Amino acid sequence: MTKIGIITGSTRPGRKSPQVAEWVKGIADKRGDAEYEIVDLAEFNLPMYAEPISAAYSQDYQTPEAIPWSKKVAELDGYVFICPEYNRGVTSALKNAIDYLYIEWNNKAAGIVSYGSAGGVRAAESLRIILAELQVASVRAHPAMSLFTDFVKMKEFKPAEVHEKSVTAMLDQVVAWTNALEPMRNKG
């Protein structure tokens, strides 16, 4: 069965991405079209990227934490990134985790669920550019939540009902694109 990882985009104390990831997984698990799994960046404890050779040219990872991260990302067929917006961009933790790998990301599809003071849309657009370089097809449907209206006192996630339709549309596209790209992932 198709495996989709729901990747949390923050590792800091007090982060909201696990709440958003659980909500997305709850919607996804009702579908039956793929196996969905939350992949929490904080559990991988990746140090700042310092590999001697870019992952685009070598998967001989020297950082011990990179090895389980590589294995996890490689076993997934597609992704949903939970993308908070920090200072108009993706979090340093998410960018760092993405930079550790290259081939493991290739020929897969991804959806983005963002949040922030302006819905996290600037971070999501930045993430799309990063994913394009990694040969990840990001889908059009994009749930975007506001810290002011979808979180109680900017802490407890309470999304408006309308967002569930957006998540469903995004998951429809992620699964379709993930399945369409399957021959590309298994061409060798």
PDB file of N, CA, C and O in Angstrom, residues 1 7 38 57 66 77 79-80 87 109 140 153 159 162 164 180 187:
ATOM      1  N   MET A   1       0.833  -1.183   0.000  1.00  0.00           N
ATOM      2  CA  MET A   1       0.000   0.000   0.000  1.00  0.00           C
ATOM      3  C   MET A   1       0.877   1.245   0.000  1.00  0.00           C
ATOM      4  O   MET A   1       1.961   1.259   0.562  1.00  0.00           O
ATOM      5  N   ILE A   7       4.893  14.965   7.855  1.00  0.00           N
ATOM      6  CA  ILE A   7       6.121  15.437   8.484  1.00  0.00           C
ATOM      7  C   ILE A   7       5.883  16.736   9.250  1.00  0.00           C
ATOM      8  O   ILE A   7       5.469  17.742   8.658  1.00  0.00           O
ATOM      9  N   ILE A  38       2.668   9.742  10.984  1.00  0.00           N
ATOM     10  CA  ILE A  38       3.279  10.999  11.406  1.00  0.00           C
ATOM     11  C   ILE A  38       4.776  10.770  11.588  1.00  0.00           C
ATOM     12  O   ILE A  38       5.199   9.814  12.236  1.00  0.00           O
ATOM     13  N   TYR A  57      25.166  13.940  -4.300  1.00  0.00           N
ATOM     14  CA  TYR A  57      26.298  13.216  -4.879  1.00  0.00           C
ATOM     15  C   TYR A  57      26.724  11.987  -4.093  1.00  0.00           C
ATOM     16  O   TYR A  57      27.480  11.169  -4.613  1.00  0.00           O
ATOM     17  N   ALA A  66      21.722  11.069  10.495  1.00  0.00           N
ATOM     18  CA  ALA A  66      21.243  11.104   9.115  1.00  0.00           C
ATOM     19  C   ALA A  66      20.798   9.734   8.620  1.00  0.00           C
ATOM     20  O   ALA A  66      19.921   9.639   7.760  1.00  0.00           O
ATOM     21  N   ASP A  77       6.373   6.891   0.195  1.00  0.00           N
ATOM     22  CA  ASP A  77       6.081   7.134  -1.218  1.00  0.00           C
ATOM     23  C   ASP A  77       5.692   8.576  -1.501  1.00  0.00           C
ATOM     24  O   ASP A  77       5.786   9.042  -2.641  1.00  0.00           O
ATOM     25  N   TYR A  79       4.448  12.616   0.735  1.00  0.00           N
ATOM     26  CA  TYR A  79       4.545  13.370   1.980  1.00  0.00           C
ATOM     27  C   TYR A  79       3.452  14.412   2.094  1.00  0.00           C
ATOM     28  O   TYR A  79       2.942  14.920   1.096  1.00  0.00           O
ATOM     29  N   VAL A  80       3.143  14.749   3.334  1.00  0.00           N
ATOM     30  CA  VAL A  80       2.389  15.948   3.668  1.00  0.00           C
ATOM     31  C   VAL A  80       3.272  16.699   4.663  1.00  0.00           C
ATOM     32  O   VAL A  80       3.622  16.154   5.714  1.00  0.00           O
ATOM     33  N   ASN A  87       9.133  33.918  10.402  1.00  0.00           N
ATOM     34  CA  ASN A  87       9.794  35.039   9.726  1.00  0.00           C
ATOM     35  C   ASN A  87       9.670  34.970   8.205  1.00  0.00           C
ATOM     36  O   ASN A  87      10.647  35.111   7.476  1.00  0.00           O
ATOM     37  N   ALA A 109       5.532  12.803  -4.431  1.00  0.00           N
ATOM     38  CA  ALA A 109       4.603  13.933  -4.380  1.00  0.00           C
ATOM     39  C   ALA A 109       4.473  14.413  -2.942  1.00  0.00           C
ATOM     40  O   ALA A 109       4.698  13.653  -1.997  1.00  0.00           O
ATOM     41  N   ARG A 140      -1.381  21.235  -5.831  1.00  0.00           N
ATOM     42  CA  ARG A 140      -1.976  22.576  -5.799  1.00  0.00           C
ATOM     43  C   ARG A 140      -2.791  22.836  -4.534  1.00  0.00           C
ATOM     44  O   ARG A 140      -2.694  23.905  -3.943  1.00  0.00           O
ATOM     45  N   LYS A 153      -6.177  31.278  21.461  1.00  0.00           N
ATOM     46  CA  LYS A 153      -5.087  32.043  22.084  1.00  0.00           C
ATOM     47  C   LYS A 153      -3.725  31.671  21.499  1.00  0.00           C
ATOM     48  O   LYS A 153      -2.714  31.618  22.201  1.00  0.00           O
ATOM     49  N   PRO A 159      -9.293  24.065  14.226  1.00  0.00           N
ATOM     50  CA  PRO A 159      -9.480  24.546  12.854  1.00  0.00           C
ATOM     51  C   PRO A 159     -10.950  24.755  12.498  1.00  0.00           C
ATOM     52  O   PRO A 159     -11.825  24.031  12.967  1.00  0.00           O
ATOM     53  N   VAL A 162     -14.228  24.425   7.419  1.00  0.00           N
ATOM     54  CA  VAL A 162     -13.914  24.539   5.997  1.00  0.00           C
ATOM     55  C   VAL A 162     -12.564  23.907   5.647  1.00  0.00           C
ATOM     56  O   VAL A 162     -12.358  23.437   4.527  1.00  0.00           O
ATOM     57  N   GLU A 164     -11.281  21.104   6.582  1.00  0.00           N
ATOM     58  CA  GLU A 164     -11.317  19.658   6.334  1.00  0.00           C
ATOM     59  C   GLU A 164     -11.498  19.358   4.845  1.00  0.00           C
ATOM     60  O   GLU A 164     -10.881  18.442   4.312  1.00  0.00           O
ATOM     61  N   ALA A 180       0.901   8.106  -9.522  1.00  0.00           N
ATOM     62  CA  ALA A 180       1.331   8.378 -10.895  1.00  0.00           C
ATOM     63  C   ALA A 180       2.848   8.360 -11.026  1.00  0.00           C
ATOM     64  O   ALA A 180       3.386   7.957 -12.060  1.00  0.00           O
ATOM     65  N   LYS A 187      12.059   2.627 -11.506  1.00  0.00           N
ATOM     66  CA  LYS A 187      12.526   2.415 -12.892  1.00  0.00           C
ATOM     67  C   LYS A 187      13.840   1.650 -12.990  1.00  0.00           C
ATOM     68  O   LYS A 187      14.268   1.324 -14.058  1.00  0.00           O
TER      69      LYS A 187
END
